[in-house]
CSV table of C-alpha atoms in Angstrom, one decimal:
chain,number,residue,atom,x,y,z
A,1,UNK,CA,100.4,-96.3,-65.2
A,2,UNK,CA,103.7,-94.3,-65.5
A,3,UNK,CA,102.9,-93.5,-69.1
A,4,UNK,CA,99.4,-92.2,-68.2
A,5,UNK,CA,101.0,-89.9,-65.5
A,6,UNK,CA,103.6,-88.7,-68.0
A,7,UNK,CA,100.9,-87.9,-70.6
A,8,UNK,CA,98.9,-86.1,-67.9
A,9,UNK,CA,101.9,-84.0,-67.0
A,10,UNK,CA,102.5,-83.1,-70.7
A,11,UNK,CA,98.8,-82.2,-71.0
A,12,UNK,CA,99.1,-79.8,-68.0
A,13,UNK,CA,102.3,-78.3,-69.4
A,14,UNK,CA,100.6,-77.6,-72.7
A,15,UNK,CA,97.8,-75.9,-70.8
A,16,UNK,CA,100.2,-73.7,-68.9
A,17,UNK,CA,102.3,-72.7,-71.9
A,18,UNK,CA,99.6,-71.5,-74.4
A,19,UNK,CA,95.9,-70.9,-74.7
A,20,UNK,CA,93.9,-73.7,-76.3
A,21,UNK,CA,91.6,-76.6,-75.6
A,22,UNK,CA,94.0,-78.0,-73.0
A,23,UNK,CA,94.0,-74.8,-71.0
A,24,UNK,CA,90.2,-74.6,-71.3
A,25,UNK,CA,89.8,-78.1,-70.0
A,26,UNK,CA,92.1,-77.6,-67.0
A,27,UNK,CA,90.4,-74.3,-66.1
A,28,UNK,CA,87.0,-75.9,-66.3
A,29,UNK,CA,88.2,-78.8,-64.1
A,30,UNK,CA,89.6,-76.4,-61.5
A,31,UNK,CA,86.4,-74.3,-61.5
A,32,UNK,CA,84.4,-77.5,-61.1
A,33,UNK,CA,86.5,-78.7,-58.1
A,34,UNK,CA,86.1,-75.3,-56.4
A,35,UNK,CA,82.4,-75.0,-57.1
A,36,UNK,CA,81.6,-78.6,-56.0
A,37,UNK,CA,83.7,-78.2,-52.8
A,38,UNK,CA,82.1,-74.9,-51.9
A,39,UNK,CA,78.6,-76.3,-52.6
A,40,UNK,CA,79.3,-79.4,-50.4
A,41,UNK,CA,80.7,-77.3,-47.5
A,42,UNK,CA,77.8,-74.9,-47.6
A,43,UNK,CA,75.2,-77.7,-47.8
A,44,UNK,CA,76.8,-79.7,-45.0
A,45,UNK,CA,76.6,-76.7,-42.7
A,46,UNK,CA,73.2,-75.5,-43.6
A,47,UNK,CA,71.2,-78.7,-44.5
A,48,UNK,CA,70.8,-82.3,-43.3
A,49,UNK,CA,73.2,-84.9,-44.6
A,50,UNK,CA,70.4,-86.7,-46.5
A,51,UNK,CA,70.2,-83.9,-49.1
A,52,UNK,CA,73.7,-82.3,-48.9
A,53,UNK,CA,75.1,-84.5,-51.7
A,54,UNK,CA,72.7,-82.9,-54.2
A,55,UNK,CA,74.6,-79.6,-53.9
A,56,UNK,CA,78.0,-80.7,-55.4
A,57,UNK,CA,76.2,-82.8,-57.9
A,58,UNK,CA,74.2,-79.8,-59.2
A,59,UNK,CA,77.4,-77.8,-59.3
A,60,UNK,CA,78.8,-80.4,-61.7
A,61,UNK,CA,75.7,-80.1,-63.9
A,62,UNK,CA,76.0,-76.3,-63.8
A,63,UNK,CA,79.6,-76.2,-65.1
A,64,UNK,CA,79.7,-77.2,-68.7
A,65,UNK,CA,82.1,-76.1,-71.5
A,66,UNK,CA,80.1,-72.9,-72.3
A,67,UNK,CA,78.0,-70.5,-70.3
A,68,UNK,CA,75.0,-71.1,-72.6
A,69,UNK,CA,75.2,-74.9,-72.1
A,70,UNK,CA,75.7,-74.5,-68.4
A,71,UNK,CA,72.5,-72.4,-68.0
A,72,UNK,CA,70.5,-74.6,-70.3
A,73,UNK,CA,71.6,-77.8,-68.5
A,74,UNK,CA,71.0,-76.3,-65.2
A,75,UNK,CA,67.5,-75.1,-66.1
A,76,UNK,CA,66.7,-78.6,-67.4
A,77,UNK,CA,68.0,-80.3,-64.3
A,78,UNK,CA,66.1,-77.9,-62.0
A,79,UNK,CA,62.9,-78.6,-64.0
A,80,UNK,CA,63.5,-82.3,-63.8
A,81,UNK,CA,64.1,-82.1,-60.0
A,82,UNK,CA,61.0,-80.0,-59.5
A,83,UNK,CA,58.8,-82.5,-61.5
A,84,UNK,CA,60.3,-85.5,-59.7
A,85,UNK,CA,59.8,-84.0,-56.2
A,86,UNK,CA,56.2,-82.9,-57.1
A,87,UNK,CA,55.4,-86.4,-58.3
A,88,UNK,CA,56.8,-88.0,-55.1
A,89,UNK,CA,55.0,-85.5,-52.8
A,90,UNK,CA,51.7,-86.0,-54.7
A,91,UNK,CA,51.8,-89.8,-54.7
A,92,UNK,CA,52.9,-89.9,-51.0
A,93,UNK,CA,50.0,-87.7,-50.0
A,94,UNK,CA,47.3,-89.4,-52.1
A,95,UNK,CA,48.4,-93.1,-52.2
A,96,UNK,CA,50.8,-93.4,-49.3
A,97,UNK,CA,54.2,-95.1,-49.2
A,98,UNK,CA,53.7,-98.6,-50.7
A,99,UNK,CA,55.4,-100.8,-53.2
A,100,UNK,CA,52.7,-100.3,-55.8
A,101,UNK,CA,52.8,-96.5,-55.4
A,102,UNK,CA,56.6,-96.6,-55.8
A,103,UNK,CA,56.0,-98.5,-59.0
A,104,UNK,CA,53.5,-95.9,-60.2
A,105,UNK,CA,56.0,-93.2,-59.3
A,106,UNK,CA,58.6,-94.9,-61.4
A,107,UNK,CA,56.3,-95.3,-64.4
A,108,UNK,CA,55.2,-91.7,-64.3
A,109,UNK,CA,58.7,-90.4,-63.8
A,110,UNK,CA,60.0,-92.4,-66.7
A,111,UNK,CA,57.2,-91.2,-68.9
A,112,UNK,CA,57.7,-87.5,-68.0
A,113,UNK,CA,61.5,-87.9,-68.4
A,114,UNK,CA,61.1,-88.7,-72.1
A,115,UNK,CA,60.0,-85.2,-72.9
A,116,UNK,CA,62.6,-83.6,-75.2
A,117,UNK,CA,62.6,-80.3,-73.2
A,118,UNK,CA,64.5,-82.1,-70.4
A,119,UNK,CA,67.4,-83.0,-72.7
A,120,UNK,CA,69.8,-85.5,-71.2
A,121,UNK,CA,68.4,-84.9,-67.7
A,122,UNK,CA,65.2,-86.9,-68.1
A,123,UNK,CA,66.3,-89.7,-65.8
A,124,UNK,CA,66.7,-87.1,-63.0
A,125,UNK,CA,62.9,-87.0,-62.7
A,126,UNK,CA,63.0,-90.6,-61.5
A,127,UNK,CA,66.2,-90.2,-59.4
A,128,UNK,CA,65.0,-87.2,-57.5
A,129,UNK,CA,61.5,-88.7,-57.2
A,130,UNK,CA,63.1,-91.9,-55.6
A,131,UNK,CA,65.0,-89.8,-53.0
A,132,UNK,CA,62.0,-87.6,-52.2
A,133,UNK,CA,59.7,-90.7,-51.9
A,134,UNK,CA,62.0,-93.1,-50.1
A,135,UNK,CA,64.2,-90.9,-47.9
A,136,UNK,CA,61.8,-88.0,-47.5
A,137,UNK,CA,58.5,-90.0,-47.6
A,138,UNK,CA,57.2,-87.2,-49.7
A,139,UNK,CA,57.3,-84.6,-46.9
A,140,UNK,CA,57.2,-81.0,-47.8
A,141,UNK,CA,60.0,-80.1,-45.4
A,142,UNK,CA,62.4,-82.7,-47.0
A,143,UNK,CA,61.5,-81.5,-50.5
A,144,UNK,CA,62.2,-77.9,-49.4
A,145,UNK,CA,65.6,-79.0,-48.1
A,146,UNK,CA,66.3,-80.8,-51.4
A,147,UNK,CA,65.4,-77.7,-53.3
A,148,UNK,CA,67.7,-75.7,-51.1
A,149,UNK,CA,70.6,-78.1,-51.7
A,150,UNK,CA,70.1,-78.0,-55.5
A,151,UNK,CA,69.9,-74.2,-55.4
A,152,UNK,CA,73.2,-74.0,-53.5
A,153,UNK,CA,74.9,-76.2,-56.1
A,154,UNK,CA,73.4,-74.3,-59.0
A,155,UNK,CA,74.5,-71.0,-57.5
A,156,UNK,CA,78.0,-72.1,-56.9
A,157,UNK,CA,78.4,-73.5,-60.4
A,158,UNK,CA,77.0,-70.5,-62.2
A,159,UNK,CA,78.9,-68.0,-60.0
A,160,UNK,CA,82.2,-69.9,-60.8
A,161,UNK,CA,81.4,-69.7,-64.5
A,162,UNK,CA,80.6,-66.0,-64.4
A,163,UNK,CA,83.6,-65.1,-62.3
A,164,UNK,CA,85.9,-66.9,-64.7
A,165,UNK,CA,84.0,-67.3,-67.9
A,166,UNK,CA,85.3,-69.6,-70.7
A,167,UNK,CA,87.9,-68.0,-72.9
A,168,UNK,CA,86.9,-66.7,-76.4
A,169,UNK,CA,88.7,-68.1,-79.4
A,170,UNK,CA,87.3,-66.3,-82.4
A,171,UNK,CA,90.6,-65.2,-83.8
A,172,UNK,CA,92.1,-68.7,-83.3
A,173,UNK,CA,89.2,-70.3,-85.2
A,174,UNK,CA,89.6,-67.7,-88.0
A,175,UNK,CA,93.3,-68.5,-88.2
A,176,UNK,CA,92.6,-72.2,-88.3
A,177,UNK,CA,90.2,-71.7,-91.2
A,178,UNK,CA,92.8,-69.5,-93.0
A,179,UNK,CA,95.5,-72.1,-92.4
A,180,UNK,CA,93.3,-74.8,-93.9
A,181,UNK,CA,92.7,-72.8,-97.0
A,182,UNK,CA,96.4,-72.1,-97.3
A,183,UNK,CA,97.1,-75.8,-97.3
A,184,UNK,CA,94.3,-76.4,-99.9
A,185,UNK,CA,95.8,-73.7,-102.1
A,186,UNK,CA,99.2,-75.3,-101.8
A,187,UNK,CA,97.7,-78.7,-102.8
A,188,UNK,CA,96.0,-77.1,-105.8
A,189,UNK,CA,99.4,-75.7,-106.8
A,190,UNK,CA,100.9,-79.1,-106.5
A,191,UNK,CA,98.1,-80.5,-108.7
A,192,UNK,CA,98.8,-77.8,-111.2
A,193,UNK,CA,102.5,-78.6,-111.2
A,194,UNK,CA,101.6,-82.3,-112.0
A,195,UNK,CA,99.7,-81.2,-115.1
A,196,UNK,CA,102.3,-78.6,-116.2
A,197,UNK,CA,105.4,-80.7,-116.0
A,198,UNK,CA,106.3,-83.3,-118.7
A,199,UNK,CA,107.3,-85.9,-116.1
A,200,UNK,CA,105.1,-85.6,-113.0
A,201,UNK,CA,106.1,-87.4,-109.8
A,202,UNK,CA,103.6,-90.3,-109.5
A,203,UNK,CA,104.4,-90.8,-105.8
A,204,UNK,CA,103.8,-87.1,-105.1
A,205,UNK,CA,100.4,-87.4,-106.8
A,206,UNK,CA,99.5,-90.4,-104.7
A,207,UNK,CA,100.5,-88.5,-101.5
A,208,UNK,CA,98.5,-85.6,-102.7
A,209,UNK,CA,95.4,-87.8,-102.7
A,210,UNK,CA,96.1,-88.7,-99.1
A,211,UNK,CA,96.6,-85.0,-98.3
A,212,UNK,CA,93.1,-84.3,-99.7
A,213,UNK,CA,91.6,-86.9,-97.4
A,214,UNK,CA,93.5,-85.4,-94.5
A,215,UNK,CA,92.3,-81.9,-95.3
A,216,UNK,CA,88.7,-83.1,-95.4
A,217,UNK,CA,89.1,-84.6,-91.9
A,218,UNK,CA,90.8,-81.4,-90.7
A,219,UNK,CA,87.9,-79.4,-92.2
A,220,UNK,CA,85.4,-81.5,-90.2
A,221,UNK,CA,87.5,-81.0,-87.0
A,222,UNK,CA,87.8,-77.2,-87.5
A,223,UNK,CA,84.0,-77.0,-88.2
A,224,UNK,CA,83.3,-78.6,-84.9
A,225,UNK,CA,85.6,-76.1,-83.2
A,226,UNK,CA,83.8,-73.2,-85.0
A,227,UNK,CA,80.4,-74.5,-84.0
A,228,UNK,CA,81.6,-74.9,-80.4
A,229,UNK,CA,82.9,-71.3,-80.4
A,230,UNK,CA,79.6,-70.1,-81.8
A,231,UNK,CA,77.9,-71.7,-78.8
A,232,UNK,CA,80.6,-70.3,-76.5
A,233,UNK,CA,79.8,-66.8,-77.8
A,234,UNK,CA,76.2,-67.0,-76.5
A,235,UNK,CA,75.7,-65.3,-73.1
A,236,UNK,CA,79.5,-65.2,-72.5
A,237,UNK,CA,80.4,-62.1,-70.5
A,238,UNK,CA,83.9,-62.1,-71.9
A,239,UNK,CA,84.6,-59.6,-74.7
A,240,UNK,CA,85.9,-60.7,-78.1
A,241,UNK,CA,86.6,-59.0,-81.4
A,242,UNK,CA,84.0,-56.7,-82.8
A,243,UNK,CA,81.5,-58.7,-84.9
A,244,UNK,CA,82.7,-62.0,-83.5
A,245,UNK,CA,79.5,-63.9,-84.2
A,246,UNK,CA,79.4,-62.7,-87.8
A,247,UNK,CA,83.1,-63.6,-88.2
A,248,UNK,CA,82.4,-67.2,-87.0
A,249,UNK,CA,79.4,-67.5,-89.3
A,250,UNK,CA,81.6,-66.4,-92.2
A,251,UNK,CA,84.2,-69.0,-91.1
A,252,UNK,CA,81.6,-71.7,-91.1
A,253,UNK,CA,80.4,-70.7,-94.6
A,254,UNK,CA,84.1,-70.8,-95.8
A,255,UNK,CA,84.4,-74.3,-94.4
A,256,UNK,CA,81.3,-75.4,-96.3
A,257,UNK,CA,83.0,-74.2,-99.5
A,258,UNK,CA,86.2,-75.9,-98.6
A,259,UNK,CA,84.5,-79.3,-97.9
A,260,UNK,CA,82.6,-79.2,-101.1
A,261,UNK,CA,85.6,-78.2,-103.2
A,262,UNK,CA,87.7,-80.9,-101.6
A,263,UNK,CA,85.3,-83.5,-103.0
A,264,UNK,CA,86.0,-82.3,-106.6
A,265,UNK,CA,89.7,-81.9,-106.0
A,266,UNK,CA,89.9,-85.5,-104.7
A,267,UNK,CA,88.2,-86.6,-107.9
A,268,UNK,CA,90.6,-84.7,-110.1
A,269,UNK,CA,93.6,-86.1,-108.2
A,270,UNK,CA,92.2,-89.6,-108.5
A,271,UNK,CA,91.8,-89.1,-112.3
A,272,UNK,CA,95.3,-87.9,-112.6
A,273,UNK,CA,96.7,-90.8,-110.5
A,274,UNK,CA,94.8,-93.3,-112.7
A,275,UNK,CA,96.0,-91.6,-115.8
A,276,UNK,CA,99.6,-91.8,-114.7
A,277,UNK,CA,99.2,-95.5,-113.9
A,278,UNK,CA,97.6,-96.2,-117.2
A,279,UNK,CA,99.8,-94.0,-119.4
A,280,UNK,CA,97.0,-91.7,-120.5
A,281,UNK,CA,98.7,-88.7,-118.9
A,282,UNK,CA,101.4,-88.6,-121.5
A,283,UNK,CA,98.8,-88.5,-124.3
A,284,UNK,CA,97.2,-85.3,-123.0
A,285,UNK,CA,97.7,-82.5,-125.6
A,286,UNK,CA,100.1,-79.8,-124.3
A,287,UNK,CA,97.5,-77.1,-125.1
A,288,UNK,CA,95.0,-78.8,-122.9
A,289,UNK,CA,97.5,-79.2,-120.1
A,290,UNK,CA,98.4,-75.6,-120.2
A,291,UNK,CA,94.8,-74.5,-120.1
A,292,UNK,CA,94.0,-76.8,-117.2
A,293,UNK,CA,97.2,-75.7,-115.3
A,294,UNK,CA,96.2,-72.1,-115.7
A,295,UNK,CA,92.7,-72.9,-114.5
A,296,UNK,CA,94.0,-74.7,-111.4
A,297,UNK,CA,96.3,-71.8,-110.5
A,298,UNK,CA,93.4,-69.3,-110.8
A,299,UNK,CA,91.3,-71.6,-108.6
A,300,UNK,CA,94.1,-71.5,-106.0
A,301,UNK,CA,94.0,-67.7,-106.1
A,302,UNK,CA,90.2,-67.9,-105.5
A,303,UNK,CA,90.6,-70.3,-102.6
A,304,UNK,CA,93.1,-68.0,-101.0
A,305,UNK,CA,90.6,-65.1,-101.2
A,306,UNK,CA,87.8,-67.2,-99.7
A,307,UNK,CA,90.1,-68.4,-96.8
A,308,UNK,CA,91.2,-64.9,-95.7
A,309,UNK,CA,90.7,-64.4,-91.9
A,310,UNK,CA,89.2,-61.0,-92.6
A,311,UNK,CA,86.0,-60.4,-94.5
A,312,UNK,CA,86.3,-61.6,-98.1
A,313,UNK,CA,86.5,-58.8,-100.7
A,314,UNK,CA,84.0,-60.0,-103.4
A,315,UNK,CA,85.6,-57.9,-106.2
A,316,UNK,CA,89.0,-59.7,-106.5
A,317,UNK,CA,87.3,-63.1,-105.9
A,318,UNK,CA,84.7,-62.6,-108.6
A,319,UNK,CA,87.5,-61.4,-111.0
A,320,UNK,CA,89.5,-64.6,-110.3
A,321,UNK,CA,86.4,-66.7,-110.9
A,322,UNK,CA,85.7,-65.0,-114.2
A,323,UNK,CA,89.3,-65.7,-115.3
A,324,UNK,CA,88.9,-69.3,-114.2
A,325,UNK,CA,85.7,-69.6,-116.3
A,326,UNK,CA,87.5,-68.3,-119.3
A,327,UNK,CA,90.3,-70.8,-118.7
A,328,UNK,CA,87.8,-73.6,-118.3
A,329,UNK,CA,86.2,-72.6,-121.7
A,330,UNK,CA,89.7,-72.9,-123.3
A,331,UNK,CA,90.3,-76.3,-121.7
A,332,UNK,CA,86.9,-77.4,-123.1
A,333,UNK,CA,87.9,-76.1,-126.5
A,334,UNK,CA,91.1,-78.1,-126.4
A,335,UNK,CA,89.3,-81.2,-125.3
A,336,UNK,CA,86.9,-80.9,-128.1
A,337,UNK,CA,89.7,-80.4,-130.6
A,338,UNK,CA,91.2,-83.8,-129.6
A,339,UNK,CA,87.9,-85.7,-129.5
A,340,UNK,CA,89.3,-88.0,-132.2
A,341,UNK,CA,91.8,-89.4,-129.7
A,342,UNK,CA,89.9,-92.1,-127.7
A,343,UNK,CA,92.9,-92.6,-125.3
A,344,UNK,CA,92.4,-89.1,-123.8
A,345,UNK,CA,88.8,-88.2,-124.5
A,346,UNK,CA,87.4,-89.8,-121.3
A,347,UNK,CA,90.2,-88.4,-119.1
A,348,UNK,CA,89.7,-84.9,-120.5
A,349,UNK,CA,86.0,-85.1,-120.0
A,350,UNK,CA,86.3,-86.2,-116.4
A,351,UNK,CA,88.9,-83.4,-115.7
A,352,UNK,CA,86.7,-80.7,-117.3
A,353,UNK,CA,83.6,-81.9,-115.4
A,354,UNK,CA,85.5,-81.8,-112.1
A,355,UNK,CA,86.8,-78.3,-112.9
A,356,UNK,CA,83.3,-77.1,-113.9
A,357,UNK,CA,81.8,-78.4,-110.7
A,358,UNK,CA,84.6,-76.9,-108.7
A,359,UNK,CA,83.9,-73.5,-110.2
A,360,UNK,CA,80.2,-73.8,-109.5
A,361,UNK,CA,81.0,-74.5,-105.8
A,362,UNK,CA,83.3,-71.5,-105.7
A,363,UNK,CA,80.7,-69.2,-107.2
A,364,UNK,CA,78.0,-70.4,-104.9
A,365,UNK,CA,80.4,-70.0,-101.9
A,366,UNK,CA,81.2,-66.5,-103.1
A,367,UNK,CA,77.5,-65.6,-103.0
A,368,UNK,CA,77.1,-67.1,-99.6
A,369,UNK,CA,80.0,-65.2,-98.2
A,370,UNK,CA,78.6,-61.9,-99.6
A,371,UNK,CA,75.3,-62.6,-98.0
A,372,UNK,CA,76.9,-63.5,-94.7
A,373,UNK,CA,79.0,-60.3,-94.7
């Protein structure tokens, strides 16, 4: 228990010190408390106790992580509430209050709640219908009070969101993508060093394989953050940088390139690791190693250009890719020249294939970024 309290304290301190997910969460919780409390007080003063609880509950629904999600969920909940109340009123008026009519209400409410347009609020059709049927006996005055309570909660939640809208993090997301590419570029440089040196560090190559896996996981996490920020940009009254949505779309395209390239870099690292373990690495001709090292260093330059936080300049990027293509051709020539050495033929073929696929991904990513610009 003490550890949980300590961790909560550290979480709050991080929220106070700097902007980020912790501060966003704390602000959202404080807004939710204020909106729910205000909705409950208003409903208790204006409406009967039988319906006042719906006000703070609706305030909770109306306060999601983004303005767009809040409005969407609130609309879905209001629609579910209206359908549930209408079903209860109709059945009470036509069939009366009976066990079998309650069962029919449940069946209809569950069927309607399965409609995809209600999202995660489909069960609210049945819940609201139960309240309107059991507590309100389907009376119009009770349903009117229920609607008023829900309206109070929705208004409190939306007003709280608009008064203090969620923070925008476009620049932070761009910086995260740029930092990821910097780490990838550094890893490609380490891989190039392992090919260039006569005595590579086998432990460092193994660690590099683990780094690639970690970078892939980080790319997934950053992509989720970029997608969340794209949603946060919709209907958010807070200002951000000019062209924020386009910048986030470019960041997502860059992450697509990074994730695809990491697959091929992991394959190249795995091949080098196995070659070191089996002794094939020492048999690679120096000319091939030099060509492959130059190729990897040019790839690192291209990755750096793609990962820039500002709009990618296609000119230098395409020039780097053209140099890489020429270096790949030289590596292929050197591999063909040593085709009579079975010990290294398979290794060279695998490395050249990985490099070719890597360049294809970079060229495709360059075109995608140009179209997204």
